[in-house]
Each structure stands twice: as C-alpha cells, then as structure tokens.
Amino acid sequence: MTYAEVILPLPLYSTFTYSVPEAMEGALQRGSRVLVQFGRKKHYTGIVEHIHSNTPAGYEAKPLTALLDPEPAVRYPQLKFWHWIADYYLCSPGEVFKAAVPTGLKPESETYVALSPAFESEAGERLTERQALVVQLLSSEKRLKISEIEAKSGIRTVQAVIAPLIEKGIVGIDERLIDRYQPRTSRYVALNAEKGDEEKLHGFFALTGRSRQQEKTLIAWLDMARWMARGEEPQEVERDALLTASGVTPGVLKAMVDKGIFSIYKKTVNRFAGSGGRKETPLPTLSHTQQEALGRIVESFREHAITLLHGVTGSGKTEIYMRLMAEVIGKGSQVLYLVPEISLTTQLTDRLRAVFGDRLLVYHSKFSDNERVDIWKRLLATNEPLIVLGARSSVFLPFARLGLVVVDEEHESSYKQYDPAPRYNARDAALVLASMHGAKSLLGSATPSIETYYKALTGKYGLVTLRERYSGATLPDIEVIDMKRMRREKAVSGILSLPMRLAADETLKEGKQAIFFQNRRGYAPVVVCNECGWTPKCDNCDVSLVYHKKADLLRCHYCGHTRLLPKLCPACGQNSLGIYGYGTERIADELHEKFAGYRVSRMDLDTTRNKDAYQEIIEEFARHETDILVGTQMVTKGLDFDNVKMVGVLNADTLLNFPDFRSNERAFNMLAQVAGRAGRRDERGRVLIQTTDPDNPVLRHVREHDYDAHYRSEIADRERYAYPPFTRIINIYIKNKDTMAADRAAVRLALALRGVFAERVLGPEKPFVSRVATWYLQAIMLKVETAASMRKVKDALRAIYASVADDHDVRTSTVYYDVDPV
C-alpha cells in the first residue's frame, strides 16, 4: 500500500497520512495538489510532501479524495523553503502553506462559490452530470459554501467537481468574500472548414455575397489566421480582435455563426503568459562611478553569496541592478527583485518593462486572486528566464532556476509580516531562498539596517559603497527647524512654520514641486471635549479613534472599527468637541488654502486602496500635473521624481519618541530616505525638518548625511545592552479576551521560560497597545545567542508550552511568537 504525507493549510505542526488509491499511484507526485477529508465533515486542499509505503501504526489512513492537477502545483525547493520558514519563525508548515499559495488554488469546505459573471449557459460547455447539477444549483442560489453545495446536491467531495469548473471559468471561489477567482477566458472564432478545402471556402464567400460587412469579416479572419500561408498551421483568432480589425458589430458575427460559417469557442488564457512580442530598449548607460561599483559587486560575488550595495539616495542603484539582472537572464536564469512597498513597483515597472519587455512579471497583494493564480501558473509551467518584481509575498512563488535575488531598500520594516503567521521577514527569507537555489543576493540601501551593515563590516557579507549621486547631483541641504522657538516667535501658522512656508512658496514659484511628509493618516488624531475631557475610544482596542473628515467618521487604525463623530459630547452633552493634531488629510486641506492655485495630491492608505491608485497618483506627480504631494511613509521609499526641489518633514517628533530599541534607527532611516527625494537631478534640493528637539543626535546625523556616525552610535548601544546583531530576539505574545486571564497566563509562561532560558527572559509586560480587536495582550521578550539553533529553540518553546498547557488561563489563551521583530 502507498501512502502520502499531506500538508494542510492549518496551524498544525505535523503532516497527515493518507492512503493513495490505486488509480492515483502513477500520477501522484511530491508537490501534487490533492483533496482530502479532515475530520468528519471538513474537506481541504493539501500538498503532498512525500510518498512512502510505511503503514501508519494504530489507525487506518483515510484515502485521498481527489488529485486536483496532472502536474505538481508546488516545486520541491518550495517545500524545503516552507519548512525553513516554519522552523525559523516558530510556526507550522500549514500556516506557511496558507500564506504562500493563492486562495484560488486551495478551496476548502468553507469556501464560497458563485457562477462567473462571464458564464453563459447557452455557450455549449460540455459538463458532466455532477458538474451540471452544481451549475444548476448556483444558478438559483447565486452563492453557496462548498459544504452547502454538498448538502443540497448530495455530492460528496464536491471540490473535485468544482476544480474543473474553476479551470473553465464557469465558477469563481472566494474565501474572504471578495476577489473571486475567475481565470481569464477569451472567445475565439474558428472557420468551419479544414485548411485547403477551397470548395467549402468558396461556398462561405457565396453565403456572404449579399452582405459587404460579412464578406469583410471573412477576409479579415483569413488574414489574421494566416489561412493562405503555405506550410503554416492556422493561427487562433480572438473574437474581440476580429471585431476590431473588421470594424463590424457583434450582430454581424452572430449572423455568420448562424449561417454555419464560423463557430465560437472559449479558452482559458493566462494573463501573464507573455505576448511573445517583447521589444527591448538598450540598458541605461552607467556612469564611471556606477561602472566601478558594478565591477566590485561582480568581484564580491566570487567570494560572498550576499553583497550589500550601500549607495546614497539618488546614486543610481537601480541601473546597476538592471545590468546584473540582464546578465542573469541572459544565462537563462530567473531573478527575484524585492521592493518593500507596492508603490515602488509602479515606477519600477515602467523602467524595467522598457528594457525587459514581457519577461517582467509583477506580483503583490493588490492584485486580484485571479492574477496571482495566473502568475503562479506561469512560473510553474516554465523554466524560461523571467524577472519577478514584487513585494514580500513574491518569495513564495515557484521559481525554477533562480539566479539572482535583489532586495532594494533592504532596511525597510515593510518586509516584515506581522499578522497572521508566518511572521517572516521577506528580506531574510529571500536570502535563504537564494542559497537553496545556489543564487547570489544583492542588498541595496542608502541607510542599511544595523544588522546588515554589521555583517558587511565583519566580512559575512560583501560590501560595495557608492557615495556619489548620479550625474553629479548633490545631496540636499537639510535644515532643522526648532518649533519651540518658532511658536515663541509666533512664526507658526497651522502646522507650517514660517521658514517652511517661505521655502515651499519659493519652490512653487520657480515651477518646482514639493513633498510634505507626515507619518500619520486621517484628518486629526485627537478628538476631545473641551469641557469634560471626553475622548472617543475604540470599542475593541486600547486606542483613541482618528477623525477622517472626507468620510465624516471616527476610525480605529488597528481593527477598522468606525463610528460617526457626535454633534454633542456624549459625556457632558455640551457642543464643545475639539479636533486637534494633523494627519495627511488635514495637511492636504491646509496646503490647498495656503498655496491657492497649486495642485495638491495625497498618498496614504486611504487614497491607495485600489490596485491602480498608486500608479495614478505617482504618474500625475511625475508628469507635474500636481505640484505638492502629501504622504505618509509611502513617499519615503525609493520614489524618483525629476522636479522635486523641496521636502518638508512636518513633525519629526513622532518618529523620535517611541519606546523601542530600534526607534533611532527607524527615525534616521525614514528621515534620510524622505530627504533623498529632493534635488535628484541638476538642482540642489532643500529639506526642512520641524521638531521640538533640534539637538537630538539622530537629527544631527541626518543633517550631516553621516550614516557612519549613526551606525557607530547605534552599534555601541546594541552591544552594551545585548540587542541585535549581538543577540536574536523572540517576542512571545499571549492574548485572551479576559484581561486577568491574559496576565496570569503570561506570568505562568514567563516562570516556565525562566526555568530553561534564565536571565534571557524579560517580562511579561503590556505592549504599547495592550488591547487589539477585543484581545488583551501581554508580551515576553526572549534574547537568545545568534549561534543558537532555531529548531532547538522551537523544540524547547513547544516543550515549555506543553508543560503549562493544562493551566486553565494558558489553555484559554492564544500564544504566538514573533522572531526578529522590527
């Protein structure tokens, strides 16, 4: 008997053994996608990890229900990678599987199914009896869970029936009640005659003799299909393309179908299969400094698998990346190009596509599930040299021949996944992925993370430095504005100090553009009653609600809870509610008033919720259709605009005053990066930073463009207090709906941890926000030596948890781990 070990998309630490029916034995492979029954009623899509003949002891294995694909849906290196992530980030392979694979490839019992809007029942699809029954049910019920379809139809294992319906584009699935998976289908027109059948073709022309429109359509089809070309198979002709080429209406084509001249069929197409018409433009010319840096990177790769490119903002790192990528795909290998924010893919896509054409694929969470599935299938079906430009989730794609990994802005905290598990850092995961493929890795940043720079200086990574801006552009002048002094001198209007306002006015009158940075969205962060001091709080979280003027709502930025802004104070009944503080929405309104006649746009989470919003805002600003861009940290990350002369940081204090050992590093990186958006071409830029703490060492280092001094200060503190890179940190979180139970469980767990890890355990203590989405939180910090095996640490933590799991407070709490928090 043959058995399969199956990974299920559940937070369970083991695989599950199923017997393999004889009919599947020849086709089943490692990485195959299968349907299995789990428990009495649930069905899940699983991935076969390996196949063996060892009969499980003590129970009878259930059989696999269905094999969903003829070929594996996951490559072996991916399975190895999943297990590394599960071991290192202290989670289960099932949680990695759930995060890695697009929803459309893992339907389960609670998945919702609906007919595709594009499905036409009269289209002549050939369906089995069971498929037709499912389609009939969905036609009347509109939308059902898979479990509901099973109950209503009497069909067991209905996923096996639905899988081919998904492939045909007849139904779509939707686990999150949005973004249904619908493969893209196109209609094609076929001539009802064999090539070379001249007699039948003459008959068709006779049928169209009285209609000039139909005759024109037939001629257009023959031309597009290359019907008359000798020695060639006819090309497929897409319906819409034929209508465009012939200039006729769909009614004309339908009449020809009714006459038996044409037939129309539907076909599933991959959105990212490539047009085959890639047109390349030459690679950008490198400056002498860039060429030298490229040579040093190539030389560094001979000795190091990982190299850090430390280049100042505007030094032209992207052009160097493009040279390296061109070399790698020229050798037939693939490239993963990671960026921290979706907004960066907008500008980079245009630059890269101009050079690499349809060899470039873009992958990120703003894509629909349809698009993510199609990219997955494109990579799975080919070994061709491709470049994948993507955010953190792209590390999970099924690469076949990975030759190079580029991690741009490697210092960014956006590479870290927080919730749900796996809580991985895509930068670090990508480096491991590259090593599994034998690929080289290049990290790029103007402000490298302390850990990365330490590894480069100590020889673990290669190091190449690029200290000049491209084309001789100079670094901007940075001025720190003392807001205490400005207020004493009454030189502040709204959020702008007088020097900031004058600098912006001068910039705009010169025909240049300005960027204003405020790391807080919404209209105002504080609403308070001026009579009794009442402040609206979130019902679910331990935070105040933020006012959003456009929606006229108070909103929680943690759980999304909203409520209307009351007209009167709910506590004292007075008309005395005041709105204080500045978010990006309020700043944009104020700039509209202060700089009348100039165009202002805003880029934050509220204005970029749909997939194309980033691109529209960035392209409008790049074309100088807007003069002022106001944004959160989105505007700090690698955007490249020719005409920006001034950058204003409106409140640096929100970055500097945060209780975390990384706060200085984050503040320096963000301020240096946003400053780097100014003066990237011919004219020197100007940066103004407003603060109440002008003597802060971080601001001094930013003003002097002195990363090395910042690094020396930070690394000394890290060594003194045993923080990374001298230790590895694991934060252990305990959450419970009952605040007292959370506290007691945290104390019990901390005592057990100290019994093994001793003084390496700090806490428990309440985190900065101690209640989120109705869950009360406690945190324990564990510091372990960098040389410690994470697998052994994981085993020890599981054993410790098992030793206290019988405690009621621990049993009713959720415990999870965050390795290498940022």
Short mmCIF file of C-alpha atoms in Angstrom, two decimals, residues 137-316:
data_model
loop_
_atom_site.label_atom_id
_atom_site.label_comp_id
_atom_site.label_asym_id
_atom_site.label_seq_id
_atom_site.Cartn_x
_atom_site.Cartn_y
_atom_site.Cartn_z
CA LEU A 137 -27.72 24.94 -8.01
CA LEU A 138 -25.58 28.07 -8.31
CA SER A 139 -27.89 29.50 -10.99
CA SER A 140 -30.75 29.53 -8.50
CA GLU A 141 -28.88 30.11 -5.22
CA LYS A 142 -26.30 32.60 -6.60
CA ARG A 143 -23.65 31.92 -3.97
CA LEU A 144 -23.05 28.93 -1.68
CA LYS A 145 -20.43 27.42 0.59
CA ILE A 146 -18.92 24.19 -0.65
CA SER A 147 -20.40 22.46 2.40
CA GLU A 148 -23.84 23.82 1.43
CA ILE A 149 -23.45 22.53 -2.14
CA GLU A 150 -22.61 19.09 -0.72
CA ALA A 151 -25.75 19.15 1.44
CA LYS A 152 -28.09 20.36 -1.33
CA SER A 153 -26.71 18.22 -4.16
CA GLY A 154 -25.90 15.04 -2.26
CA ILE A 155 -22.47 15.04 -3.92
CA ARG A 156 -19.65 14.10 -1.58
CA THR A 157 -16.21 15.63 -2.19
CA VAL A 158 -17.71 18.39 -4.28
CA GLN A 159 -14.28 20.12 -4.55
CA ALA A 160 -13.29 17.53 -7.15
CA VAL A 161 -16.33 18.55 -9.20
CA ILE A 162 -15.67 22.28 -8.75
CA ALA A 163 -11.95 22.19 -9.67
CA PRO A 164 -12.57 21.70 -13.44
CA LEU A 165 -15.39 24.28 -13.33
CA ILE A 166 -12.88 26.80 -11.95
CA GLU A 167 -10.41 25.93 -14.71
CA LYS A 168 -13.10 26.50 -17.34
CA GLY A 169 -14.02 29.87 -15.83
CA ILE A 170 -17.58 28.74 -15.11
CA VAL A 171 -17.43 29.34 -11.34
CA GLY A 172 -15.33 31.53 -9.08
CA ILE A 173 -14.31 30.96 -5.47
CA ASP A 174 -13.99 33.43 -2.63
CA GLU A 175 -12.71 32.63 0.85
CA ARG A 176 -12.64 36.27 2.00
CA LEU A 177 -15.98 37.23 0.43
CA ILE A 178 -14.19 39.48 -2.06
CA ASP A 179 -11.93 38.86 -5.08
CA ARG A 180 -13.44 35.73 -6.59
CA TYR A 181 -11.04 33.57 -8.53
CA GLN A 182 -12.03 33.66 -12.17
CA PRO A 183 -9.45 32.56 -14.71
CA ARG A 184 -9.39 34.89 -17.69
CA THR A 185 -11.24 33.42 -20.64
CA SER A 186 -11.26 34.66 -24.21
CA ARG A 187 -13.60 33.83 -27.06
CA TYR A 188 -12.06 32.66 -30.29
CA VAL A 189 -13.55 32.38 -33.76
CA ALA A 190 -12.95 29.26 -35.85
CA LEU A 191 -13.77 28.75 -39.54
CA ASN A 192 -15.93 25.66 -40.07
CA ALA A 193 -13.64 24.28 -42.73
CA GLU A 194 -10.35 22.43 -42.91
CA LYS A 195 -7.39 24.35 -44.28
CA GLY A 196 -7.09 23.66 -48.01
CA ASP A 197 -10.81 22.99 -48.50
CA GLU A 198 -11.19 25.59 -51.28
CA GLU A 199 -14.63 24.37 -52.28
CA LYS A 200 -16.08 24.99 -48.82
CA LEU A 201 -14.33 28.38 -48.61
CA HIS A 202 -15.90 29.44 -51.94
CA GLY A 203 -19.27 28.37 -50.52
CA PHE A 204 -18.75 30.62 -47.50
CA PHE A 205 -17.98 33.58 -49.74
CA ALA A 206 -21.17 32.82 -51.65
CA LEU A 207 -23.14 32.93 -48.39
CA THR A 208 -21.72 36.38 -47.62
CA GLY A 209 -22.25 37.73 -51.15
CA ARG A 210 -25.19 39.93 -50.22
CA SER A 211 -23.52 41.40 -47.13
CA ARG A 212 -20.43 43.55 -47.55
CA GLN A 213 -19.95 43.54 -43.76
CA GLN A 214 -19.91 39.74 -43.56
CA GLU A 215 -17.55 39.45 -46.52
CA LYS A 216 -15.19 41.95 -44.90
CA THR A 217 -15.27 39.90 -41.67
CA LEU A 218 -14.43 36.67 -43.53
CA ILE A 219 -11.50 38.32 -45.30
CA ALA A 220 -10.24 39.78 -42.02
CA TRP A 221 -10.41 36.36 -40.35
CA LEU A 222 -8.47 34.71 -43.20
CA ASP A 223 -5.78 37.38 -42.92
CA MET A 224 -5.49 37.17 -39.13
CA ALA A 225 -5.43 33.34 -39.15
CA ARG A 226 -2.81 33.32 -41.95
CA TRP A 227 -5.11 30.84 -43.66
CA MET A 228 -3.50 31.26 -47.07
CA ALA A 229 0.13 30.95 -45.82
CA ARG A 230 1.71 27.77 -47.12
CA GLY A 231 3.20 25.31 -44.66
CA GLU A 232 1.78 27.05 -41.59
CA GLU A 233 -0.89 25.96 -39.16
CA PRO A 234 -3.75 28.48 -38.90
CA GLN A 235 -3.46 30.95 -36.02
CA GLU A 236 -6.19 31.30 -33.40
CA VAL A 237 -8.29 34.45 -33.89
CA GLU A 238 -9.70 36.20 -30.85
CA ARG A 239 -13.31 37.36 -31.22
CA ASP A 240 -12.75 40.93 -29.98
CA ALA A 241 -9.64 41.33 -32.13
CA LEU A 242 -11.62 40.20 -35.20
CA LEU A 243 -14.41 42.66 -34.48
CA THR A 244 -11.86 45.48 -34.12
CA ALA A 245 -9.97 44.53 -37.29
CA SER A 246 -13.10 44.20 -39.42
CA GLY A 247 -14.97 47.12 -37.86
CA VAL A 248 -18.26 45.22 -37.65
CA THR A 249 -20.76 44.77 -34.83
CA PRO A 250 -21.19 41.54 -32.83
CA GLY A 251 -24.53 41.07 -34.61
CA VAL A 252 -22.76 40.63 -37.94
CA LEU A 253 -20.53 37.92 -36.47
CA LYS A 254 -23.52 36.18 -34.86
CA ALA A 255 -25.27 36.07 -38.23
CA MET A 256 -22.23 34.34 -39.73
CA VAL A 257 -22.26 31.81 -36.87
CA ASP A 258 -25.95 31.15 -37.56
CA LYS A 259 -25.09 30.52 -41.22
CA GLY A 260 -22.52 27.92 -40.17
CA ILE A 261 -19.50 29.88 -41.46
CA PHE A 262 -17.91 30.40 -38.05
CA SER A 263 -18.10 28.77 -34.66
CA ILE A 264 -17.10 30.43 -31.41
CA TYR A 265 -15.30 28.70 -28.57
CA LYS A 266 -13.97 29.82 -25.21
CA LYS A 267 -10.49 29.20 -23.91
CA THR A 268 -8.80 29.89 -20.55
CA VAL A 269 -5.74 32.07 -21.02
CA ASN A 270 -3.01 33.05 -18.58
CA ARG A 271 -2.88 36.80 -18.04
CA PHE A 272 0.90 36.65 -17.75
CA ALA A 273 1.83 34.12 -20.42
CA GLY A 274 3.77 36.74 -22.39
CA SER A 275 2.90 38.10 -25.79
CA GLY A 276 5.99 36.80 -27.49
CA GLY A 277 6.48 40.26 -28.95
CA ARG A 278 8.99 41.56 -26.45
CA LYS A 279 10.68 44.69 -27.71
CA GLU A 280 13.80 45.63 -25.81
CA THR A 281 15.36 49.04 -25.46
CA PRO A 282 19.06 49.32 -24.60
CA LEU A 283 20.17 49.15 -20.99
CA PRO A 284 20.85 52.57 -19.44
CA THR A 285 24.40 53.83 -19.72
CA LEU A 286 26.31 53.67 -16.44
CA SER A 287 28.46 56.48 -15.14
CA HIS A 288 32.10 55.81 -14.36
CA THR A 289 31.25 55.52 -10.64
CA GLN A 290 28.38 53.13 -11.30
CA GLN A 291 30.56 51.02 -13.60
CA GLU A 292 33.20 50.73 -10.88
CA ALA A 293 30.56 49.71 -8.34
CA LEU A 294 29.20 47.08 -10.72
CA GLY A 295 32.68 45.64 -11.17
CA ARG A 296 33.20 45.49 -7.40
CA ILE A 297 29.85 43.70 -6.94
CA VAL A 298 30.79 41.08 -9.52
CA GLU A 299 34.14 40.64 -7.81
CA SER A 300 32.45 40.42 -4.39
CA PHE A 301 30.12 37.68 -5.67
CA ARG A 302 33.16 35.48 -6.26
CA GLU A 303 33.75 35.32 -2.51
CA HIS A 304 30.37 36.13 -0.99
CA ALA A 305 26.90 34.78 -1.71
CA ILE A 306 25.45 38.04 -0.33
CA THR A 307 26.70 41.57 -1.04
CA LEU A 308 25.48 44.89 0.33
CA LEU A 309 25.40 47.88 -2.04
CA HIS A 310 25.49 50.92 0.25
CA GLY A 311 24.66 53.78 -2.11
CA VAL A 312 23.45 57.25 -1.17
CA THR A 313 19.96 58.24 -2.28
CA GLY A 314 19.89 59.07 -5.98
CA SER A 315 23.19 57.27 -6.70
CA GLY A 316 21.64 55.11 -9.43
#
